[in-house]
CSV table of C-alpha atoms (C1' of nucleotides) in Angstrom, one decimal:
chain,number,residue,atom,x,y,z
A,1245,MET,CA,-8.3,-36.2,17.9
A,1246,GLU,CA,-9.3,-39.8,18.4
A,1247,LEU,CA,-11.6,-40.0,15.4
A,1248,SER,CA,-9.1,-41.7,13.3
A,1249,ARG,CA,-9.6,-45.2,11.7
A,1250,PRO,CA,-7.7,-48.1,13.2
A,1251,ARG,CA,-4.4,-48.8,11.5
A,1252,GLY,CA,-4.7,-50.8,8.3
A,1253,THR,CA,-8.4,-50.3,7.8
A,1254,ARG,CA,-10.2,-48.3,5.1
A,1255,ASP,CA,-13.4,-46.4,4.5
A,1256,PHE,CA,-15.0,-47.0,1.1
A,1257,LEU,CA,-16.9,-44.1,-0.4
A,1258,PHE,CA,-19.7,-44.1,-3.0
A,1259,GLU,CA,-17.6,-44.5,-6.2
A,1260,GLU,CA,-15.4,-47.2,-4.8
A,1261,MET,CA,-18.3,-49.1,-3.4
A,1262,LYS,CA,-20.0,-49.0,-6.8
A,1263,GLN,CA,-16.9,-50.6,-8.4
A,1264,ARG,CA,-16.5,-53.2,-5.7
A,1265,LYS,CA,-20.2,-54.2,-5.8
A,1266,GLN,CA,-20.0,-54.5,-9.6
A,1267,VAL,CA,-17.0,-56.9,-9.3
A,1268,GLU,CA,-18.6,-58.8,-6.6
A,1269,ALA,CA,-21.8,-59.2,-8.7
A,1270,THR,CA,-19.8,-60.5,-11.7
A,1271,LEU,CA,-17.9,-63.0,-9.6
A,1272,LYS,CA,-21.2,-64.2,-8.0
A,1273,LYS,CA,-22.7,-64.6,-11.4
A,1274,VAL,CA,-19.9,-66.7,-12.8
A,1275,PHE,CA,-19.6,-68.9,-9.7
A,1276,GLU,CA,-23.3,-69.5,-9.7
A,1277,THR,CA,-23.3,-70.5,-13.4
A,1278,TYR,CA,-20.8,-73.2,-12.3
A,1279,ALA,CA,-23.4,-74.4,-9.8
A,1280,TYR,CA,-21.7,-73.0,-6.7
A,1281,GLU,CA,-23.9,-71.7,-3.9
A,1282,GLU,CA,-23.1,-69.0,-1.4
A,1283,ILE,CA,-22.5,-69.6,2.3
A,1284,LYS,CA,-21.6,-67.2,5.1
A,1285,THR,CA,-19.7,-68.0,8.2
A,1286,PRO,CA,-19.2,-65.9,11.4
A,1287,LEU,CA,-16.7,-63.0,11.4
A,1288,PHE,CA,-15.2,-64.5,14.6
A,1289,GLU,CA,-14.5,-68.1,15.5
A,1290,ASN,CA,-12.9,-70.0,18.4
A,1291,LEU,CA,-9.2,-69.4,18.4
A,1292,SER,CA,-8.6,-73.1,18.4
A,1293,LEU,CA,-10.0,-73.5,14.9
A,1294,PHE,CA,-6.9,-71.7,13.5
A,1295,THR,CA,-4.3,-72.9,16.0
A,1296,MET,CA,-5.3,-76.5,15.3
A,1297,LYS,CA,-4.6,-75.9,11.6
A,1298,SER,CA,-1.5,-73.7,11.7
A,1299,GLY,CA,0.0,-74.0,15.2
A,1300,GLU,CA,0.3,-71.5,18.0
A,1301,GLU,CA,2.7,-69.3,16.1
A,1302,ILE,CA,-0.1,-67.8,14.1
A,1303,VAL,CA,-1.6,-66.1,17.2
A,1304,ASP,CA,0.6,-63.1,16.9
A,1305,GLN,CA,-0.9,-62.4,13.5
A,1306,LEU,CA,-4.4,-62.7,14.8
A,1307,TYR,CA,-6.9,-60.3,16.3
A,1308,ASN,CA,-7.8,-62.5,19.2
A,1309,PHE,CA,-9.4,-61.7,22.6
A,1310,LYS,CA,-11.3,-63.3,25.4
A,1311,ASP,CA,-15.0,-62.7,25.5
A,1312,LYS,CA,-17.0,-62.1,28.7
A,1313,SER,CA,-17.2,-65.7,29.5
A,1314,ASP,CA,-13.5,-66.2,29.0
A,1315,ARG,CA,-13.7,-67.9,25.7
A,1316,GLU,CA,-10.7,-67.5,23.4
A,1317,ILE,CA,-12.1,-65.9,20.3
A,1318,THR,CA,-10.4,-64.5,17.2
A,1319,LEU,CA,-11.5,-62.6,14.1
A,1320,ARG,CA,-11.1,-65.0,11.2
A,1321,PRO,CA,-7.8,-64.6,9.3
A,1322,GLU,CA,-8.9,-66.6,6.3
A,1323,LEU,CA,-11.9,-68.6,5.2
A,1324,THR,CA,-10.9,-72.1,4.3
A,1325,ALA,CA,-10.8,-73.3,8.0
A,1326,PRO,CA,-14.2,-71.8,8.7
A,1327,VAL,CA,-15.6,-73.5,5.6
A,1328,ALA,CA,-14.1,-76.8,6.6
A,1329,ARG,CA,-15.6,-76.3,10.1
A,1330,LEU,CA,-19.0,-75.6,8.6
A,1331,TYR,CA,-18.7,-78.8,6.5
A,1332,MET,CA,-17.7,-80.8,9.6
A,1333,ASN,CA,-20.6,-79.3,11.6
A,1334,GLU,CA,-23.4,-79.8,9.2
A,1335,MET,CA,-22.6,-81.2,5.8
A,1336,GLN,CA,-20.6,-84.4,6.3
A,1337,LYS,CA,-23.3,-86.6,4.9
A,1338,SER,CA,-24.3,-84.4,2.0
A,1339,PRO,CA,-23.9,-85.8,-1.5
A,1340,LYS,CA,-20.5,-85.0,-3.0
A,1341,PRO,CA,-19.2,-83.0,-4.5
A,1342,ILE,CA,-20.4,-80.0,-2.5
A,1343,LYS,CA,-19.8,-76.7,-4.3
A,1344,MET,CA,-19.9,-73.5,-2.2
A,1345,TYR,CA,-18.5,-70.0,-2.5
A,1346,TYR,CA,-18.0,-67.1,0.0
A,1347,TYR,CA,-17.3,-63.4,0.1
A,1348,GLY,CA,-16.3,-61.7,3.3
A,1349,SER,CA,-13.7,-59.9,5.2
A,1350,CYS,CA,-10.8,-61.4,7.1
A,1351,PHE,CA,-8.4,-59.8,9.6
A,1352,ARG,CA,-4.7,-60.1,10.2
A,1353,TYR,CA,-2.5,-58.2,12.5
A,1354,GLU,CA,0.3,-57.3,10.1
A,1355,ARG,CA,2.3,-54.3,8.9
A,1356,PRO,CA,-0.1,-52.6,6.4
A,1357,GLN,CA,1.3,-52.1,2.9
A,1358,LYS,CA,-0.1,-51.4,-0.5
A,1359,GLY,CA,-2.5,-54.3,-1.2
A,1360,ARG,CA,-2.2,-55.5,2.4
A,1361,TYR,CA,-4.6,-54.3,5.0
A,1362,ARG,CA,-5.6,-55.5,8.5
A,1363,GLN,CA,-9.2,-55.9,7.3
A,1364,PHE,CA,-9.3,-57.3,3.8
A,1365,TRP,CA,-11.8,-59.2,1.6
A,1366,GLN,CA,-11.6,-62.7,0.1
A,1367,PHE,CA,-13.8,-64.1,-2.6
A,1368,GLY,CA,-13.4,-67.8,-3.0
A,1369,CYS,CA,-14.9,-71.3,-3.3
A,1370,GLU,CA,-14.4,-74.8,-2.1
A,1371,MET,CA,-15.4,-78.0,-3.9
A,1372,ILE,CA,-15.5,-80.7,-1.2
A,1373,GLY,CA,-15.2,-84.3,-2.1
A,1374,GLY,CA,-14.5,-84.0,-5.8
A,1375,LYS,CA,-10.9,-84.7,-6.2
A,1376,THR,CA,-10.5,-85.7,-9.9
A,1377,PRO,CA,-8.4,-84.1,-12.6
A,1378,GLU,CA,-11.6,-83.0,-14.2
A,1379,ALA,CA,-12.7,-81.3,-11.0
A,1380,ASP,CA,-9.4,-79.4,-10.9
A,1381,ALA,CA,-9.8,-78.5,-14.5
A,1382,GLU,CA,-13.3,-77.1,-14.0
A,1383,ILE,CA,-12.0,-74.9,-11.1
A,1384,ILE,CA,-9.2,-73.5,-13.2
A,1385,ALA,CA,-11.7,-72.8,-16.0
A,1386,MET,CA,-14.0,-71.0,-13.6
A,1387,ALA,CA,-11.2,-68.8,-12.3
A,1388,SER,CA,-10.2,-68.0,-15.9
A,1389,GLN,CA,-13.8,-67.2,-16.9
A,1390,SER,CA,-14.1,-64.9,-13.9
A,1391,LEU,CA,-11.2,-62.8,-14.9
A,1392,GLU,CA,-12.3,-62.8,-18.6
A,1393,GLU,CA,-15.7,-61.5,-17.6
A,1394,LEU,CA,-14.1,-58.8,-15.4
A,1395,ASN,CA,-12.0,-57.9,-18.4
A,1396,LEU,CA,-8.8,-58.1,-16.5
A,1397,GLN,CA,-5.8,-57.5,-18.7
A,1398,GLY,CA,-2.4,-59.2,-18.5
A,1399,TYR,CA,-2.9,-62.0,-16.0
A,1400,GLU,CA,-1.2,-65.4,-15.8
A,1401,ILE,CA,-2.6,-68.6,-14.3
A,1402,HIS,CA,0.3,-70.8,-13.1
A,1403,VAL,CA,-0.6,-74.4,-12.5
A,1404,GLY,CA,1.6,-76.9,-10.7
A,1405,HIS,CA,1.2,-80.3,-9.0
A,1406,LEU,CA,2.6,-81.1,-5.6
A,1407,GLY,CA,2.4,-84.8,-6.2
A,1408,ILE,CA,5.4,-84.4,-8.5
A,1409,LEU,CA,7.6,-82.7,-6.1
A,1410,ARG,CA,6.5,-84.6,-3.0
A,1411,GLY,CA,6.5,-87.9,-4.9
A,1412,LEU,CA,10.1,-87.3,-6.0
A,1413,LEU,CA,11.2,-86.5,-2.4
A,1414,LYS,CA,9.3,-89.5,-1.0
A,1415,GLU,CA,10.9,-91.9,-3.5
A,1416,ALA,CA,14.2,-90.6,-2.2
A,1417,ASP,CA,13.1,-91.2,1.4
A,1418,VAL,CA,12.9,-87.5,2.2
A,1419,GLU,CA,9.7,-87.1,4.3
A,1420,GLY,CA,8.3,-85.2,7.3
A,1421,PRO,CA,9.7,-81.9,8.3
A,1422,ASP,CA,12.6,-82.1,5.8
A,1423,GLN,CA,10.1,-82.5,3.0
A,1424,ASP,CA,8.0,-79.6,4.3
A,1425,GLN,CA,11.1,-77.4,4.7
A,1426,ILE,CA,12.1,-78.1,1.1
A,1427,MET,CA,8.6,-77.3,-0.1
A,1428,ALA,CA,8.7,-74.0,1.8
A,1429,LEU,CA,12.0,-73.0,0.2
A,1430,ILE,CA,10.7,-73.8,-3.2
A,1431,ASP,CA,7.6,-71.7,-2.5
A,1432,LYS,CA,9.7,-68.7,-1.5
A,1433,GLY,CA,11.9,-69.2,-4.5
A,1434,GLU,CA,15.1,-69.3,-2.4
A,1435,LEU,CA,17.2,-71.2,-4.8
A,1436,GLU,CA,20.5,-70.8,-3.0
A,1437,GLU,CA,19.1,-71.8,0.4
A,1438,LEU,CA,17.4,-74.7,-1.2
A,1439,GLN,CA,20.6,-76.0,-2.7
A,1440,ASN,CA,22.4,-75.7,0.7
A,1441,TYR,CA,19.5,-77.4,2.5
A,1442,LEU,CA,19.5,-80.3,0.0
A,1443,LYS,CA,23.1,-80.9,0.9
A,1444,THR,CA,22.2,-81.3,4.6
A,1445,VAL,CA,19.6,-83.9,4.0
A,1446,ASN,CA,20.2,-87.4,2.9
A,1447,ILE,CA,19.2,-87.3,-0.7
A,1448,ASP,CA,21.0,-88.8,-3.7
A,1449,GLU,CA,22.6,-86.4,-6.1
A,1450,ASP,CA,20.6,-87.5,-9.1
A,1451,THR,CA,17.3,-86.8,-7.3
A,1452,ALA,CA,18.5,-83.4,-6.1
A,1453,HIS,CA,19.5,-82.5,-9.6
A,1454,VAL,CA,16.2,-83.5,-11.0
A,1455,LEU,CA,14.3,-81.6,-8.3
A,1456,LEU,CA,16.2,-78.4,-9.1
A,1457,MET,CA,15.5,-78.8,-12.8
A,1458,ILE,CA,11.8,-79.5,-12.3
A,1459,ILE,CA,11.1,-76.4,-10.2
A,1460,GLU,CA,12.5,-74.2,-13.0
A,1461,MET,CA,10.2,-75.7,-15.6
A,1462,LYS,CA,7.5,-73.6,-17.1
A,1463,GLY,CA,5.5,-73.9,-20.4
A,1464,GLY,CA,3.0,-76.1,-22.1
A,1465,SER,CA,2.4,-79.9,-21.9
A,1466,GLU,CA,5.9,-80.6,-23.3
A,1467,VAL,CA,7.2,-79.8,-19.9
A,1468,LEU,CA,5.5,-82.8,-18.5
A,1469,GLU,CA,7.1,-85.1,-21.1
A,1470,LYS,CA,10.5,-83.8,-20.3
A,1471,VAL,CA,10.0,-84.5,-16.6
A,1472,ARG,CA,8.6,-88.0,-17.5
A,1473,GLU,CA,11.9,-88.9,-19.3
A,1474,LYS,CA,13.9,-88.1,-16.2
A,1475,VAL,CA,11.9,-90.0,-13.6
A,1476,SER,CA,10.8,-93.1,-15.5
A,1477,ASP,CA,11.7,-95.3,-12.6
A,1478,LYS,CA,9.8,-93.3,-9.9
A,1479,LYS,CA,6.3,-94.7,-9.6
A,1480,LEU,CA,4.9,-91.9,-7.4
A,1481,VAL,CA,6.1,-89.2,-9.7
A,1482,ILE,CA,4.7,-91.0,-12.7
A,1483,GLU,CA,1.4,-91.3,-11.1
A,1484,ALA,CA,1.3,-87.6,-10.4
A,1485,LEU,CA,2.4,-86.8,-13.9
A,1486,ASP,CA,-0.4,-89.0,-15.3
A,1487,GLU,CA,-2.9,-87.2,-13.2
A,1488,PHE,CA,-1.5,-83.8,-14.2
A,1489,SER,CA,-1.5,-84.7,-17.9
A,1490,HIS,CA,-5.1,-85.8,-17.6
A,1491,LEU,CA,-5.9,-82.4,-16.0
A,1492,ILE,CA,-4.2,-80.5,-18.8
A,1493,ASP,CA,-6.1,-82.6,-21.5
A,1494,THR,CA,-9.4,-82.0,-19.7
A,1495,LEU,CA,-8.6,-78.3,-19.6
A,1496,ASN,CA,-8.9,-78.4,-23.4
A,1497,ASP,CA,-12.4,-79.7,-23.1
A,1498,PHE,CA,-13.3,-76.9,-20.7
A,1499,GLY,CA,-12.2,-74.4,-23.4
A,1500,ILE,CA,-8.7,-73.7,-22.3
A,1501,ASP,CA,-6.2,-74.7,-24.9
A,1502,ASN,CA,-2.7,-73.7,-26.2
A,1503,ILE,CA,-1.4,-73.9,-22.6
A,1504,GLY,CA,2.0,-72.3,-22.2
A,1505,ASP,CA,1.5,-70.3,-25.4
A,1506,HIS,CA,1.8,-66.8,-24.2
A,1507,GLU,CA,0.4,-65.2,-27.4
A,1508,ASN,CA,-2.9,-67.0,-27.1
A,1509,ASN,CA,-3.4,-68.1,-23.6
A,1510,ASN,CA,-3.0,-67.1,-20.0
A,1511,VAL,CA,-2.5,-70.6,-18.5
A,1512,VAL,CA,1.1,-71.9,-18.0
A,1513,ILE,CA,2.4,-75.0,-16.4
A,1514,ASN,CA,4.8,-74.1,-13.6
A,1515,LEU,CA,6.2,-76.9,-11.6
A,1516,GLY,CA,7.8,-74.5,-9.2
A,1517,ILE,CA,4.5,-73.6,-7.6
A,1518,ALA,CA,4.6,-75.1,-4.1
A,1519,ARG,CA,2.2,-73.1,-1.9
A,1520,GLY,CA,3.6,-72.7,1.6
A,1521,LEU,CA,1.0,-74.8,3.4
A,1522,ASP,CA,1.7,-78.3,4.4
A,1523,TYR,CA,-1.8,-79.5,3.8
A,1524,TYR,CA,-1.9,-79.0,0.0
A,1525,SER,CA,-1.5,-82.3,-1.8
A,1526,GLY,CA,-2.3,-82.3,-5.5
A,1527,MET,CA,-2.9,-79.6,-8.0
A,1528,VAL,CA,-2.0,-76.1,-7.0
A,1529,PHE,CA,-2.3,-72.8,-8.9
A,1530,GLU,CA,-1.7,-69.1,-8.5
A,1531,ILE,CA,-2.7,-66.2,-10.6
A,1532,TYR,CA,-0.4,-63.2,-11.1
A,1533,VAL,CA,-0.7,-59.8,-12.6
A,1534,PRO,CA,3.0,-59.0,-13.1
A,1535,ARG,CA,2.5,-55.2,-13.5
A,1536,LEU,CA,1.5,-55.0,-9.8
A,1537,GLY,CA,4.9,-55.9,-8.6
A,1538,ALA,CA,5.1,-57.0,-5.0
A,1539,GLN,CA,1.3,-57.4,-4.9
A,1540,LYS,CA,1.1,-59.3,-8.1
A,1541,GLN,CA,-0.5,-62.5,-6.7
A,1542,ILE,CA,-4.3,-62.0,-6.8
A,1543,CYS,CA,-5.4,-65.6,-6.3
A,1544,GLY,CA,-4.2,-68.9,-4.9
A,1545,GLY,CA,-5.6,-72.3,-4.4
A,1546,GLY,CA,-5.3,-76.0,-4.9
A,1547,THR,CA,-6.2,-79.4,-3.6
A,1548,TYR,CA,-5.8,-80.3,0.1
A,1549,ASN,CA,-7.1,-82.5,2.8
A,1550,LEU,CA,-7.8,-80.1,5.5
A,1551,VAL,CA,-10.8,-81.9,6.8
A,1552,GLU,CA,-8.6,-84.8,7.8
A,1553,ILE,CA,-6.7,-82.5,10.1
A,1554,PHE,CA,-9.9,-81.7,11.9
A,1555,GLY,CA,-10.5,-85.3,12.5
A,1556,GLY,CA,-13.3,-86.0,10.0
A,1557,GLU,CA,-13.6,-88.7,7.5
A,1558,LYS,CA,-10.9,-88.2,4.9
A,1559,VAL,CA,-12.3,-85.9,2.1
A,1560,GLU,CA,-10.2,-84.2,-0.5
A,1561,SER,CA,-11.2,-80.7,-1.3
A,1562,THR,CA,-10.2,-78.2,-3.9
A,1563,GLY,CA,-10.6,-74.5,-3.5
A,1564,PHE,CA,-9.2,-71.1,-4.3
A,1565,ALA,CA,-9.7,-67.5,-3.2
A,1566,PHE,CA,-9.3,-64.2,-4.9
A,1567,GLY,CA,-7.6,-61.5,-2.8
A,1568,PHE,CA,-10.5,-59.1,-3.5
A,1569,ASP,CA,-8.6,-55.9,-2.7
A,1570,ARG,CA,-5.7,-56.8,-4.9
A,1571,LEU,CA,-8.1,-57.8,-7.7
A,1572,MET,CA,-9.7,-54.4,-7.4
A,1573,ASN,CA,-6.3,-52.9,-7.5
A,1574,ALA,CA,-5.5,-54.7,-10.7
A,1575,LEU,CA,-8.8,-53.8,-12.3
A,1576,MET,CA,-8.6,-50.1,-11.4
A,1577,HIS,CA,-5.0,-49.9,-12.6
A,1578,ASP,CA,-6.5,-50.2,-16.1
A,1579,LYS,CA,-9.5,-47.9,-15.9
A,1580,LYS,CA,-8.5,-45.0,-13.7
A,1581,ASP,CA,-9.9,-42.3,-15.9
A,1582,GLU,CA,-13.4,-43.8,-16.5
A,1583,LYS,CA,-15.9,-41.3,-15.4
A,1584,PRO,CA,-18.1,-42.2,-12.5
A,1585,VAL,CA,-21.5,-43.6,-13.2
A,1586,PRO,CA,-24.2,-41.5,-11.5
A,1587,THR,CA,-26.7,-43.2,-9.2
A,1588,ILE,CA,-29.7,-41.1,-10.0
A,1589,GLU,CA,-31.5,-40.6,-13.3
A,1590,VAL,CA,-34.1,-38.0,-12.5
A,1591,PHE,CA,-34.1,-34.9,-10.3
A,1592,VAL,CA,-37.4,-33.3,-9.4
A,1593,ALA,CA,-37.1,-29.6,-8.9
A,1594,PRO,CA,-40.0,-27.6,-7.3
A,1595,ILE,CA,-39.6,-24.1,-8.5
A,1596,SER,CA,-41.7,-22.6,-5.7
A,1597,ASP,CA,-42.9,-23.8,-2.3
A,1598,SER,CA,-46.4,-24.3,-3.6
A,1599,THR,CA,-45.3,-27.0,-6.0
A,1600,ARG,CA,-43.5,-29.1,-3.5
A,1601,ASN,CA,-46.4,-31.5,-2.9
A,1602,LYS,CA,-46.8,-32.1,-6.6
A,1603,SER,CA,-43.0,-32.7,-6.8
A,1604,PHE,CA,-43.1,-35.4,-4.2
A,1605,GLN,CA,-46.0,-37.1,-5.9
A,1606,ILE,CA,-44.1,-37.2,-9.2
A,1607,ALA,CA,-40.9,-38.4,-7.5
A,1608,GLN,CA,-42.8,-41.3,-5.8
A,1609,GLN,CA,-44.4,-42.3,-9.1
A,1610,LEU,CA,-41.0,-42.6,-10.7
A,1611,ARG,CA,-39.5,-44.4,-7.8
A,1612,LYS,CA,-42.3,-47.0,-7.8
A,1613,ALA,CA,-41.5,-47.6,-11.4
A,1614,GLY,CA,-37.9,-48.3,-10.4
A,1615,ILE,CA,-36.4,-45.1,-11.7
A,1616,PRO,CA,-33.6,-43.8,-9.4
A,1617,THR,CA,-35.0,-40.4,-8.5
A,1618,GLU,CA,-34.0,-37.5,-6.2
A,1619,VAL,CA,-36.3,-34.7,-5.2
A,1620,ASP,CA,-35.4,-31.5,-3.4
A,1621,LEU,CA,-35.7,-31.9,0.4
A,1622,ALA,CA,-33.5,-29.0,1.4
A,1623,ARG,CA,-35.8,-26.2,0.2
A,1624,LYS,CA,-33.1,-25.0,-2.0
A,1625,LYS,CA,-33.8,-21.9,-4.0
A,1626,PHE,CA,-34.5,-22.6,-7.7
A,1627,LYS,CA,-31.2,-21.2,-8.9
A,1628,LYS,CA,-29.3,-23.7,-6.8
A,1629,LEU,CA,-31.4,-26.6,-7.8
A,1630,LEU,CA,-30.1,-26.9,-11.4
A,1631,SER,CA,-26.5,-26.8,-10.2
A,1632,TYR,CA,-27.2,-29.3,-7.5
A,1633,ALA,CA,-28.9,-31.7,-10.0
A,1634,ASP,CA,-25.9,-31.3,-12.3
A,1635,ARG,CA,-23.6,-32.3,-9.5
A,1636,LEU,CA,-25.6,-35.3,-8.8
A,1637,GLY,CA,-25.2,-36.3,-12.4
A,1638,ALA,CA,-29.0,-36.5,-13.1
A,1639,ASN,CA,-29.8,-37.1,-16.7
A,1640,LYS,CA,-33.2,-35.4,-16.5
A,1641,VAL,CA,-34.6,-32.6,-14.4
A,1642,ILE,CA,-38.3,-32.2,-14.0
A,1643,LEU,CA,-39.1,-28.6,-13.3
A,1644,VAL,CA,-42.4,-28.3,-11.4
A,1645,GLY,CA,-43.5,-24.7,-11.6
A,1646,GLU,CA,-46.8,-22.8,-10.9
A,1647,ARG,CA,-47.2,-21.4,-14.4
A,1648,ASP,CA,-46.9,-24.9,-16.0
A,1649,LEU,CA,-49.0,-26.5,-13.4
A,1650,LYS,CA,-51.9,-24.1,-14.1
A,1651,GLU,CA,-52.1,-25.8,-17.5
A,1652,GLY,CA,-51.4,-29.2,-16.1
A,1653,ASN,CA,-47.9,-29.4,-17.3
A,1654,VAL,CA,-44.3,-29.7,-16.1
A,1655,THR,CA,-41.0,-29.1,-18.0
A,1656,ILE,CA,-38.6,-31.9,-18.5
A,1657,LYS,CA,-35.1,-30.7,-19.1
A,1658,ASN,CA,-32.5,-33.0,-20.6
A,1659,MET,CA,-29.3,-32.2,-18.8
A,1660,GLU,CA,-27.0,-33.4,-21.6
A,1661,THR,CA,-28.5,-31.5,-24.5
A,1662,GLY,CA,-30.2,-28.7,-22.6
A,1663,LYS,CA,-33.3,-29.4,-24.5
A,1664,GLN,CA,-36.6,-28.9,-22.7
A,1665,ASP,CA,-40.1,-30.4,-23.3
A,1666,SER,CA,-43.3,-29.4,-21.8
A,1667,VAL,CA,-45.2,-32.5,-20.7
A,1668,GLN,CA,-48.5,-33.2,-19.1
A,1669,ALA,CA,-47.9,-33.7,-15.4
A,1670,ASP,CA,-49.7,-37.1,-15.4
A,1671,LYS,CA,-47.6,-38.3,-18.4
A,1672,VAL,CA,-44.2,-37.8,-16.8
A,1673,LEU,CA,-43.6,-41.5,-16.2
A,1674,GLU,CA,-44.3,-42.4,-19.8
A,1675,HIS,CA,-42.1,-39.6,-21.1
A,1676,ILE,CA,-39.2,-40.7,-18.9
A,1677,LEU,CA,-39.5,-44.3,-19.9
A,1678,ASP,CA,-39.7,-43.4,-23.6
A,1679,GLY,CA,-36.6,-41.3,-23.4
A,1680,ARG,CA,-34.5,-44.0,-21.9
B,1416,G,C1',9.7,-56.7,13.9
B,1417,C,C1',13.5,-53.9,10.5
B,1418,C,C1',15.0,-49.8,6.8
B,1419,G,C1',13.7,-45.4,4.1
B,1420,G,C1',10.2,-41.2,2.5
B,1421,G,C1',6.1,-38.4,4.2
B,1422,G,C1',1.7,-35.7,7.2
B,1423,U,C1',-0.4,-27.7,5.7
B,1424,G,C1',-8.6,-25.9,5.4
B,1425,G,C1',-13.4,-31.4,3.0
B,1426,G,C1',-10.0,-32.6,-1.6
B,1427,G,C1',-5.4,-30.9,-4.2
B,1428,U,C1',-1.3,-27.5,-3.0
B,1429,A,C1',2.6,-23.0,-2.0
B,1430,G,C1',5.8,-21.6,1.9
B,1431,G,C1',10.5,-24.6,4.9
B,1432,U,C1',18.1,-20.8,5.9
B,1433,G,C1',12.8,-19.7,12.6
B,1434,G,C1',10.1,-13.4,12.5
B,1435,U,C1',3.4,-9.3,10.5
B,1436,U,C1',-2.9,-11.5,9.0
B,1437,A,C1',0.1,-18.8,6.1
B,1438,U,C1',-0.5,-18.9,-0.7
B,1439,C,C1',-3.4,-20.6,-4.7
B,1440,C,C1',-7.1,-24.0,-7.0
B,1441,U,C1',-11.3,-26.7,-5.9
B,1442,A,C1',-15.4,-28.0,-2.9
B,1443,C,C1',-18.9,-25.9,0.5
B,1444,G,C1',-22.4,-21.5,2.5
B,1445,G,C1',-24.3,-16.7,1.1
B,1446,G,C1',-25.2,-12.6,-2.4
B,1447,A,C1',-25.6,-10.0,-7.3
B,1448,C,C1',-30.4,-12.8,-9.3
B,1449,U,C1',-38.3,-14.4,-6.8
B,1450,G,C1',-39.0,-19.6,-13.7
B,1451,U,C1',-33.6,-21.8,-16.9
B,1452,G,C1',-27.3,-17.9,-14.6
B,1453,G,C1',-25.5,-26.0,-15.1
B,1454,A,C1',-22.3,-19.6,-16.5
B,1455,U,C1',-19.8,-15.1,-14.4
B,1456,C,C1',-18.5,-11.9,-10.5
B,1457,C,C1',-18.3,-10.7,-5.2
B,1458,C,C1',-18.3,-12.1,0.0
B,1459,G,C1',-17.8,-15.9,3.6
B,1460,C,C1',-16.3,-20.6,5.9
B,1461,G,C1',-12.1,-23.5,6.8
B,1462,A,C1',-5.6,-26.0,8.0
B,1463,C,C1',0.2,-26.3,9.8
B,1464,U,C1',-0.8,-34.9,12.6
B,1465,C,C1',-0.1,-35.1,18.3
B,1466,G,C1',3.2,-34.3,22.5
B,1467,G,C1',7.9,-32.7,24.6
B,1468,G,C1',12.6,-29.8,23.7
B,1469,U,C1',15.6,-25.5,21.8
B,1470,U,C1',14.2,-20.1,21.3
B,1471,C,C1',12.1,-13.6,22.9
B,1472,G,C1',9.5,-16.2,18.9
B,1473,A,C1',8.5,-22.9,15.7
B,1474,A,C1',4.4,-24.9,10.0
B,1475,U,C1',9.9,-24.3,9.6
B,1476,C,C1',15.2,-26.8,13.9
B,1477,U,C1',15.2,-31.3,17.4
B,1478,C,C1',13.3,-35.8,20.0
B,1479,G,C1',9.2,-39.2,20.7
B,1480,G,C1',4.1,-41.1,19.6
B,1481,C,C1',0.2,-41.8,15.9
B,1482,C,C1',-1.0,-42.4,10.9
B,1483,C,C1',0.1,-42.9,5.5
B,1484,C,C1',3.5,-44.4,1.4
B,1485,G,C1',7.6,-47.7,-0.5
B,1486,G,C1',10.9,-51.8,0.6
B,1487,C,C1',12.3,-56.2,3.8
B,1488,C,C1',10.5,-60.2,7.2
B,1489,C,C1',6.0,-62.6,7.2
B,1490,C,C1',1.7,-63.9,4.4
B,1491,A,C1',-2.3,-69.8,8.0
RNA sequence: GCCGGGGUGGGGUAGGUGGUUAUCCUACGGGACUGUGGAUCCCGCGACUCGGGUUCGAAUCUCGGCCCCGGCCCCA
């Protein structure tokens, strides 16, 4: 049977969509209170947009194809490049900073696993042209508030700064591919390989020692002071440290304090955060939910100069994205047994064929007042109507029967208590609104 | 791309050393029952992931594909 879904894709049914929509709405609300505005870019782009940024190797992870005019097209694998493209195309001369957010699906041709699908959703933002420590602080504060409003339990925001690591390497004359390779090993957490690699590059022992120490450091602002002592003669590192300290101080003003204090806060300084991508330059952060194991990272971001790669005027940007599916995974982990919220509030049940017209009139009246209402369309027999209404989760059932109607009445049954009221047919709306 | 575990009605399952009509729960349809039966009882519907092999006979053994789950690689 060829009616199956393509590998790595999912269908979302009613309950799951309700949950996803609710999370989406919460994130939109938070982002908008930070003055971000929504954008939407195409689901597919020219292949070159992504190869320009990441090289030809990424093609085997893409859903790419030729269109009927032989253009090389690909389904987008991520959203930062399209957003940068949008900026280049139509926003270069807009006043900075530009704050925008997006929500949409991306596609990668990969081996599907838990929390990893071939179509997946990202919810993220970019602030273009606002590279200051205070801009970085605001972004972290917004990510934090998002998770607070979603009531996510047990997450950790790890913040690092690539200027410290890259500065240290540059002072030791390690640049170019060697530097990128070292950053990649740090990102993966391959300590042994990192040590071996350091032996093969021309780096003095003292710097190598300091580097290995730094990437292990986690905690509060005392971490930065410890590093400062070790690198007092290295100008680039000191500059980055100053910037990072400023960021941490500003975070206080944005309402995030006690950094590194696990009892009271979720933000921790982690100088081992490297992010695999070469174009990240300054602050970087990742958010983990440790109980999710292999899929614990639900968010990543930082400061980069992607626009420069595309040949525009140099503009620093800062952005991050939630892996929406993993975020849902983390949220549902906590509240599995919550009972589903019904969509409809009122069910209108015609007891006999002659009362159908009246039933439709009542249903429309309620719907125009914004009350989610279902009315029998299947000509079900009366005895099935109550059971059907029950299954829909209706709070109230309006029984429209001939006997009642002769006196101008209908019966409103409260499905929770079983209590019934006889109500004038033209007063149904008031009665429902009262009982809310 | 690699390693391992799986796939039985719409959902959840039993059976598995080959052998009658493939078990149970639930959901769904109908009836008992033409205004309160949201219950109960009865009846019905509906499945061995696909293809090849072994065999008189395969849900069961075997090989391959597809898909799912877990782990690795990767994760722009």
